[in-house]
Tab-separated table of C-alpha atoms in Angstrom:
chain	number	residue	atom	x	y	z
A	810	MET	CA	88.958	72.271	106.337
A	811	ALA	CA	89.249	72.052	102.802
A	812	ASP	CA	87.189	69.168	101.408
A	813	PRO	CA	90.164	67.040	99.126
A	814	SER	CA	87.658	65.602	97.109
A	815	SER	CA	85.751	69.232	96.055
A	816	GLY	CA	89.086	72.049	96.847
A	817	ILE	CA	86.196	73.739	98.860
A	818	ASP	CA	86.885	74.515	102.169
A	819	THR	CA	83.395	73.190	104.424
A	820	ASP	CA	84.720	74.654	107.307
A	821	CYS	CA	85.653	78.684	106.265
A	822	VAL	CA	85.767	81.352	108.881
A	823	THR	CA	83.044	84.488	107.559
A	824	LEU	CA	83.994	88.042	108.560
A	825	THR	CA	80.044	87.705	110.774
A	826	ARG	CA	81.381	84.572	112.462
A	827	PHE	CA	84.521	85.962	113.230
A	828	VAL	CA	82.853	88.904	114.870
A	829	LEU	CA	80.176	86.840	116.736
A	830	GLU	CA	82.875	84.606	118.575
A	831	GLY	CA	84.690	87.825	119.770
A	832	GLN	CA	81.922	88.717	120.941
A	833	LYS	CA	81.476	86.294	122.959
A	834	GLY	CA	84.308	87.571	124.946
A	835	HIS	CA	82.080	89.777	126.071
A	836	PRO	CA	78.780	89.102	127.997
A	837	ARG	CA	77.735	91.838	127.837
A	838	ALA	CA	78.030	92.288	123.957
A	839	THR	CA	74.430	93.046	123.016
A	840	GLY	CA	75.618	92.253	119.084
A	841	ASP	CA	74.246	96.118	117.874
A	842	LEU	CA	77.831	95.890	116.849
A	843	THR	CA	77.756	92.903	114.580
A	844	MET	CA	74.483	93.946	112.744
A	845	LEU	CA	75.931	97.213	112.321
A	846	LEU	CA	79.461	95.880	110.840
A	847	ASN	CA	77.341	93.761	108.645
A	848	SER	CA	75.472	96.377	106.850
A	849	LEU	CA	78.610	97.788	107.050
A	850	MET	CA	80.242	94.763	104.681
A	851	CYS	CA	76.625	94.818	102.109
A	852	ALA	CA	77.299	98.492	101.293
A	853	VAL	CA	81.046	97.163	101.095
A	854	LYS	CA	79.895	94.416	99.192
A	855	ALA	CA	78.404	97.133	96.985
A	856	VAL	CA	80.596	99.605	95.565
A	857	SER	CA	82.589	96.552	95.344
A	858	ALA	CA	80.380	95.464	92.365
A	859	ALA	CA	80.164	99.357	91.410
A	860	VAL	CA	83.698	99.413	91.191
A	861	ARG	CA	83.653	96.807	88.504
A	862	ARG	CA	81.442	97.682	86.617
A	863	ALA	CA	81.749	101.350	86.256
A	864	GLY	CA	82.959	100.945	82.652
A	865	ILE	CA	80.397	99.181	81.370
A	866	ALA	CA	77.502	100.872	83.613
A	867	GLN	CA	79.003	104.556	82.656
A	868	LEU	CA	79.938	105.181	86.043
A	869	TYR	CA	83.419	106.738	85.047
A	870	GLY	CA	83.720	110.298	84.799
A	871	MET	CA	82.559	113.314	87.199
A	872	ALA	CA	79.138	113.957	88.677
A	873	GLY	CA	79.853	117.233	87.912
A	874	SER	CA	80.006	119.029	91.056
A	875	VAL	CA	82.307	119.245	93.983
A	876	ASN	CA	82.329	118.046	97.941
A	877	VAL	CA	82.724	120.161	101.135
A	878	GLN	CA	86.779	119.167	100.347
A	879	GLY	CA	86.255	121.441	97.667
A	880	GLU	CA	87.490	118.335	95.415
A	881	THR	CA	85.470	117.383	92.160
A	882	VAL	CA	83.125	114.863	92.874
A	883	GLN	CA	83.139	111.494	90.939
A	884	LYS	CA	80.487	109.219	89.663
A	885	LEU	CA	81.091	106.582	92.177
A	886	ASP	CA	81.774	108.515	94.926
A	887	VAL	CA	78.005	110.068	94.962
A	888	LEU	CA	76.987	106.053	94.488
A	889	ALA	CA	79.221	104.751	97.565
A	890	ASN	CA	78.184	107.665	99.751
A	891	GLN	CA	74.059	107.052	99.315
A	892	LEU	CA	75.028	103.174	99.859
A	893	PHE	CA	76.599	103.066	102.829
A	894	ILE	CA	74.100	106.102	104.645
A	895	ASN	CA	71.476	103.824	103.072
A	896	GLN	CA	72.944	100.417	104.539
A	897	MET	CA	73.544	102.265	108.016
A	898	SER	CA	70.576	103.894	108.313
A	899	SER	CA	69.179	101.097	107.678
A	900	SER	CA	70.788	98.813	110.798
A	901	PHE	CA	69.190	100.833	113.168
A	902	ASN	CA	71.883	100.826	115.533
A	903	VAL	CA	74.092	104.220	114.074
A	904	GLY	CA	73.093	107.754	115.670
A	905	ILE	CA	74.837	109.970	113.391
A	906	MET	CA	77.281	109.665	110.374
A	907	ILE	CA	80.236	111.914	109.174
A	908	SER	CA	80.662	111.599	105.800
A	909	GLU	CA	83.830	113.032	103.775
A	910	GLU	CA	80.783	113.981	100.529
A	911	ASN	CA	78.328	115.869	103.834
A	912	GLU	CA	79.524	119.084	104.661
A	913	GLN	CA	77.393	118.605	108.348
A	914	VAL	CA	76.442	115.434	109.841
A	915	ILE	CA	74.372	112.848	109.293
A	916	VAL	CA	71.378	112.582	111.513
A	917	VAL	CA	69.199	108.881	111.441
A	918	GLU	CA	65.796	109.533	112.565
A	919	PRO	CA	64.337	109.027	115.691
A	920	GLN	CA	62.654	105.594	114.095
A	921	LYS	CA	65.912	103.546	113.144
A	922	ARG	CA	68.531	105.852	115.219
A	923	GLY	CA	70.932	103.594	116.922
A	924	LYS	CA	74.037	104.036	120.051
A	925	TYR	CA	77.466	104.219	117.277
A	926	ILE	CA	78.127	107.066	115.460
A	927	VAL	CA	80.482	106.043	112.091
A	928	ALA	CA	82.968	108.513	110.462
A	929	PHE	CA	83.457	106.882	106.763
A	930	ASP	CA	85.326	108.403	103.154
A	931	PRO	CA	82.636	105.888	100.965
A	932	LEU	CA	85.621	106.113	98.268
A	933	ASP	CA	89.084	106.961	99.061
A	934	GLY	CA	91.712	107.480	95.914
A	935	SER	CA	88.655	108.321	93.762
A	936	SER	CA	90.619	110.726	90.830
A	937	ASN	CA	92.305	107.116	90.494
A	938	ILE	CA	88.839	105.876	89.402
A	939	ASP	CA	89.658	106.541	85.727
A	940	CYS	CA	93.014	104.677	85.121
A	941	LEU	CA	91.617	101.514	87.471
A	942	VAL	CA	94.271	102.180	90.262
A	943	SER	CA	93.592	100.141	93.495
A	944	ILE	CA	90.378	102.495	94.722
A	945	GLY	CA	89.307	102.212	99.015
A	946	SER	CA	86.621	102.986	101.937
A	947	ILE	CA	87.128	103.856	105.388
A	948	PHE	CA	84.981	104.040	108.630
A	949	GLY	CA	85.130	104.472	112.329
A	950	ILE	CA	83.469	103.905	114.631
A	951	TRP	CA	82.227	105.065	117.922
A	952	LYS	CA	79.919	104.409	120.614
A	953	VAL	CA	78.241	106.721	123.207
A	954	ASP	CA	77.488	105.416	126.634
A	955	GLY	CA	73.954	105.562	128.727
A	956	ASP	CA	70.265	106.634	127.876
A	957	ASN	CA	71.118	109.005	124.809
A	958	TYR	CA	71.094	109.093	121.405
A	959	PRO	CA	74.235	110.888	120.251
A	960	GLY	CA	74.390	114.114	118.664
A	961	VAL	CA	76.048	116.898	116.702
A	962	LYS	CA	78.690	117.057	120.450
A	963	ASP	CA	78.917	113.450	120.855
A	964	ALA	CA	81.359	113.375	117.040
A	965	LEU	CA	83.707	115.256	118.106
A	966	GLN	CA	85.884	112.255	119.196
A	967	PRO	CA	89.468	111.647	119.694
A	968	GLY	CA	90.463	108.386	117.514
A	969	ARG	CA	91.553	106.377	121.008
A	970	ASN	CA	87.657	105.823	121.669
A	971	MET	CA	86.867	104.318	119.441
A	972	VAL	CA	85.093	100.595	119.086
A	973	ALA	CA	86.596	99.651	115.780
A	974	ALA	CA	87.311	100.346	112.288
A	975	GLY	CA	88.570	99.537	109.453
A	976	TYR	CA	88.938	99.889	105.491
A	977	ALA	CA	88.424	97.652	102.357
A	978	LEU	CA	90.513	97.808	99.560
A	979	TYR	CA	89.050	97.097	95.719
A	980	GLY	CA	91.967	96.026	93.490
A	981	SER	CA	93.249	92.547	92.201
A	982	GLY	CA	90.098	91.365	95.121
A	983	CYS	CA	87.584	92.903	97.377
A	984	MET	CA	89.614	93.069	100.906
A	985	VAL	CA	88.385	94.014	104.284
A	986	VAL	CA	90.620	94.616	106.929
A	987	ILE	CA	88.860	95.496	110.362
A	988	SER	CA	89.921	95.850	114.288
A	989	THR	CA	87.086	95.416	116.934
A	990	GLY	CA	89.799	95.899	119.543
A	991	GLY	CA	92.392	93.568	119.183
A	992	ARG	CA	95.290	93.322	116.070
A	993	PRO	CA	93.143	93.640	113.194
A	994	SER	CA	91.997	90.637	110.393
A	995	GLY	CA	91.982	90.927	107.075
A	996	PHE	CA	89.113	89.112	104.941
A	997	THR	CA	88.448	88.603	101.224
A	998	LEU	CA	85.753	88.894	99.196
A	999	ASP	CA	84.398	84.958	97.269
A	1000	PRO	CA	82.514	86.013	95.260
A	1001	ASN	CA	81.164	82.615	94.797
A	1002	ILE	CA	79.743	82.426	97.981
A	1003	GLY	CA	79.160	86.221	98.251
A	1004	GLU	CA	81.087	86.243	101.830
A	1005	PHE	CA	83.835	87.747	103.304
A	1006	VAL	CA	86.402	84.834	104.481
A	1007	LEU	CA	89.140	85.362	107.087
A	1008	THR	CA	92.387	84.847	105.419
A	1009	HIS	CA	94.471	87.181	107.294
A	1010	LYS	CA	93.858	86.418	110.776
A	1011	ASP	CA	95.912	88.550	113.754
A	1012	MET	CA	97.960	91.249	111.143
A	1013	GLN	CA	100.724	92.369	112.831
A	1014	ILE	CA	103.946	95.554	110.856
A	1015	LYS	CA	107.052	94.191	111.137
A	1016	PRO	CA	109.613	96.558	113.467
A	1017	ARG	CA	111.022	97.818	110.554
A	1018	GLY	CA	110.459	97.780	106.477
A	1019	SER	CA	112.302	99.295	103.771
A	1020	ILE	CA	109.743	100.893	101.941
A	1021	PHE	CA	108.706	104.670	102.047
A	1022	SER	CA	105.726	106.092	99.928
A	1023	ILE	CA	105.140	109.764	100.434
A	1024	ASN	CA	104.554	112.116	97.057
A	1025	GLU	CA	107.345	114.064	95.951
A	1026	ALA	CA	105.824	116.023	93.935
A	1027	TYR	CA	105.625	118.923	96.858
A	1028	ALA	CA	108.620	118.290	97.857
A	1029	LYS	CA	109.469	122.352	97.826
A	1030	TYR	CA	106.957	123.140	100.393
A	1031	TRP	CA	108.065	120.945	103.291
A	1032	ASP	CA	109.385	121.399	105.960
A	1033	GLN	CA	113.597	120.770	106.394
A	1034	GLY	CA	112.814	117.722	108.766
A	1035	ILE	CA	111.037	115.496	106.291
A	1036	HIS	CA	114.041	115.903	103.186
A	1037	ASP	CA	116.453	115.076	105.816
A	1038	TYR	CA	113.966	111.797	106.764
A	1039	LEU	CA	114.081	110.729	103.433
A	1040	LYS	CA	118.251	111.751	103.041
A	1041	LYS	CA	118.884	109.470	105.550
A	1042	CYS	CA	116.230	106.705	103.689
A	1043	LYS	CA	117.954	107.163	100.083
A	1044	TYR	CA	121.249	107.306	100.928
A	1045	PRO	CA	122.011	105.008	103.865
A	1046	PRO	CA	125.363	105.061	105.294
A	1047	GLU	CA	127.642	102.084	103.210
A	1048	GLY	CA	126.783	98.771	103.671
A	1049	LYS	CA	122.996	99.391	104.252
A	1050	SER	CA	120.555	99.237	101.346
A	1051	PRO	CA	118.586	102.281	100.361
A	1052	TYR	CA	115.274	102.277	101.019
A	1053	ASN	CA	112.908	101.438	98.205
A	1054	ALA	CA	110.028	103.975	97.417
A	1055	ARG	CA	106.352	103.098	96.994
A	1056	TYR	CA	103.368	105.741	95.563
A	1057	ILE	CA	100.274	104.989	94.399
A	1058	GLY	CA	98.113	108.195	95.309
A	1059	SER	CA	95.307	105.748	96.976
A	1060	MET	CA	95.413	106.333	100.802
A	1061	VAL	CA	94.217	102.744	101.298
A	1062	ALA	CA	96.764	101.084	98.624
A	1063	ASP	CA	99.642	103.453	100.411
A	1064	VAL	CA	98.593	102.014	103.977
A	1065	HIS	CA	97.630	98.296	103.037
A	1066	ARG	CA	101.072	97.701	101.690
A	1067	THR	CA	102.524	99.327	104.489
A	1068	LEU	CA	100.760	97.303	107.172
A	1069	ILE	CA	101.803	93.949	104.977
A	1070	TYR	CA	104.920	94.393	104.084
A	1071	GLY	CA	106.513	97.571	106.865
A	1072	GLY	CA	108.008	100.089	106.109
A	1073	ILE	CA	106.412	104.269	106.232
A	1074	PHE	CA	103.363	106.240	104.974
A	1075	LEU	CA	104.038	110.023	104.950
A	1076	TYR	CA	101.634	112.139	104.292
A	1077	PRO	CA	103.646	115.696	106.218
A	1078	ALA	CA	101.807	119.223	106.946
A	1079	HIS	CA	103.624	121.403	103.675
A	1080	LYS	CA	103.401	125.010	103.541
A	1081	LYS	CA	100.643	124.762	100.939
A	1082	SER	CA	98.507	122.875	103.341
A	1083	PRO	CA	99.243	123.639	106.876
A	1084	HIS	CA	97.383	121.785	108.802
A	1085	GLY	CA	98.098	118.597	106.643
A	1086	LYS	CA	95.710	117.549	104.085
A	1087	LEU	CA	94.214	114.165	105.003
A	1088	ARG	CA	91.026	114.520	107.470
A	1089	LEU	CA	91.461	113.030	110.634
A	1090	MET	CA	87.825	111.843	111.777
A	1091	TYR	CA	87.785	109.248	108.533
A	1092	GLU	CA	90.966	108.917	107.279
A	1093	CYS	CA	93.734	109.775	109.512
A	1094	ALA	CA	92.215	107.798	113.320
A	1095	PRO	CA	91.223	104.683	111.808
A	1096	MET	CA	94.604	104.274	109.883
A	1097	ALA	CA	95.765	104.576	112.986
A	1098	PHE	CA	93.584	102.654	114.925
A	1099	ILE	CA	94.359	100.220	112.696
A	1100	MET	CA	98.001	100.214	112.499
A	1101	GLU	CA	98.442	100.869	116.221
A	1102	LYS	CA	96.030	97.176	117.133
A	1103	ALA	CA	98.888	95.740	114.783
A	1104	GLY	CA	102.157	96.860	116.757
A	1105	GLY	CA	102.890	99.938	114.453
A	1106	LYS	CA	102.737	103.940	115.313
A	1107	ALA	CA	100.652	106.882	113.971
A	1108	THR	CA	101.158	110.239	114.600
A	1109	ASP	CA	101.126	113.469	113.435
A	1110	GLY	CA	104.514	114.640	113.620
A	1111	LYS	CA	103.804	115.913	117.621
A	1112	GLN	CA	101.295	113.743	118.787
A	1113	ARG	CA	99.613	110.111	118.208
A	1114	ILE	CA	96.769	110.960	116.514
A	1115	LEU	CA	94.654	108.556	117.820
A	1116	ASP	CA	94.886	111.221	121.372
A	1117	ILE	CA	93.877	114.282	118.694
A	1118	VAL	CA	90.815	115.717	119.911
A	1119	PRO	CA	88.746	117.169	117.078
A	1120	THR	CA	87.324	120.308	116.763
A	1121	GLU	CA	85.490	120.412	113.597
A	1122	LEU	CA	84.044	117.462	110.922
A	1123	HIS	CA	86.528	117.763	108.557
A	1124	GLN	CA	89.734	118.494	110.100
A	1125	ARG	CA	92.424	117.990	108.818
A	1126	SER	CA	95.770	116.468	110.194
A	1127	ALA	CA	99.719	115.382	108.703
A	1128	CYS	CA	99.631	111.623	109.001
A	1129	PHE	CA	102.492	108.993	109.441
A	1130	LEU	CA	102.263	105.219	109.962
A	1131	GLY	CA	103.896	102.394	109.844
A	1132	SER	CA	106.758	100.361	111.524
A	1133	GLN	CA	107.798	101.410	114.725
A	1134	GLU	CA	111.318	101.942	114.370
A	1135	ASP	CA	110.773	103.735	110.745
A	1136	VAL	CA	108.380	105.807	112.853
A	1137	ASP	CA	110.890	106.912	115.557
A	1138	ASP	CA	113.351	107.080	112.874
A	1139	LEU	CA	111.280	110.157	111.106
A	1140	LEU	CA	110.520	112.060	114.607
A	1141	ALA	CA	114.111	112.283	115.510
A	1142	CYS	CA	114.002	113.962	112.791
A	1143	LEU	CA	111.306	116.640	113.003
């Protein structure tokens, strides 16, 4: 409720309050997940601040190394990775972490170890940093039941086992979209109070949209089914409007737009990347979790992304997600 004399909401719902209220619906909840999410949000705030100050603090440009994916590491990649690792280690609720920037799992020291597994891309779309295009962070959270703390063998779980997932978008503002098993909700960072405030409750994607998002530079390597689907989008029957093409090149920004407006995001496998390019555990699976909880659909073209059991930490996958009817139309072409 806003105070009419000040225009300030005196009863705003912060992300912490939102999660605590949800926790009341689970009598056996310990509050550990809430504490972990708070630590994650602290890392997101710090990354958001670093992104805004990147030019002034001379954080643009390359760090002079290559990550496990064979990609050139940006200075902000390194900073964001350390922020996520340090904040989650100090939450006392994480046992192991999987980061895009680290070849092996990150095992938390015994005195700080908890029962959650977190996989994350600390700075998605970092190739766009220098030109000020929207970038983001992606995370998925699993829990190991029982008395044992998680080990490396516990990390390779399908996305359907996640207890929470979300992403942060650093653009015109800083926004976090998160689901702990129900409809995802969006929280916008209010810089005046330093808190994420609920702005998009119970987000739901349209059954059908009018936007497709794909990097058409790889068109000559695609399978015929992708060409057939895009032809239907671009050249519909008389009386129907063609779909709009929108592609930013940052997964968080492209998927967020798809969630808000409907449509479909496509990142197919092709002749140069036969297993796909996006990483399953910290890109495809968390985004699939969010999309399905919002009423959408996510597939690799053969099965639900959330049903894929990973066999390696940095496994790649094709990824198609968005409005149910749009994804169904694509599957009919594959």
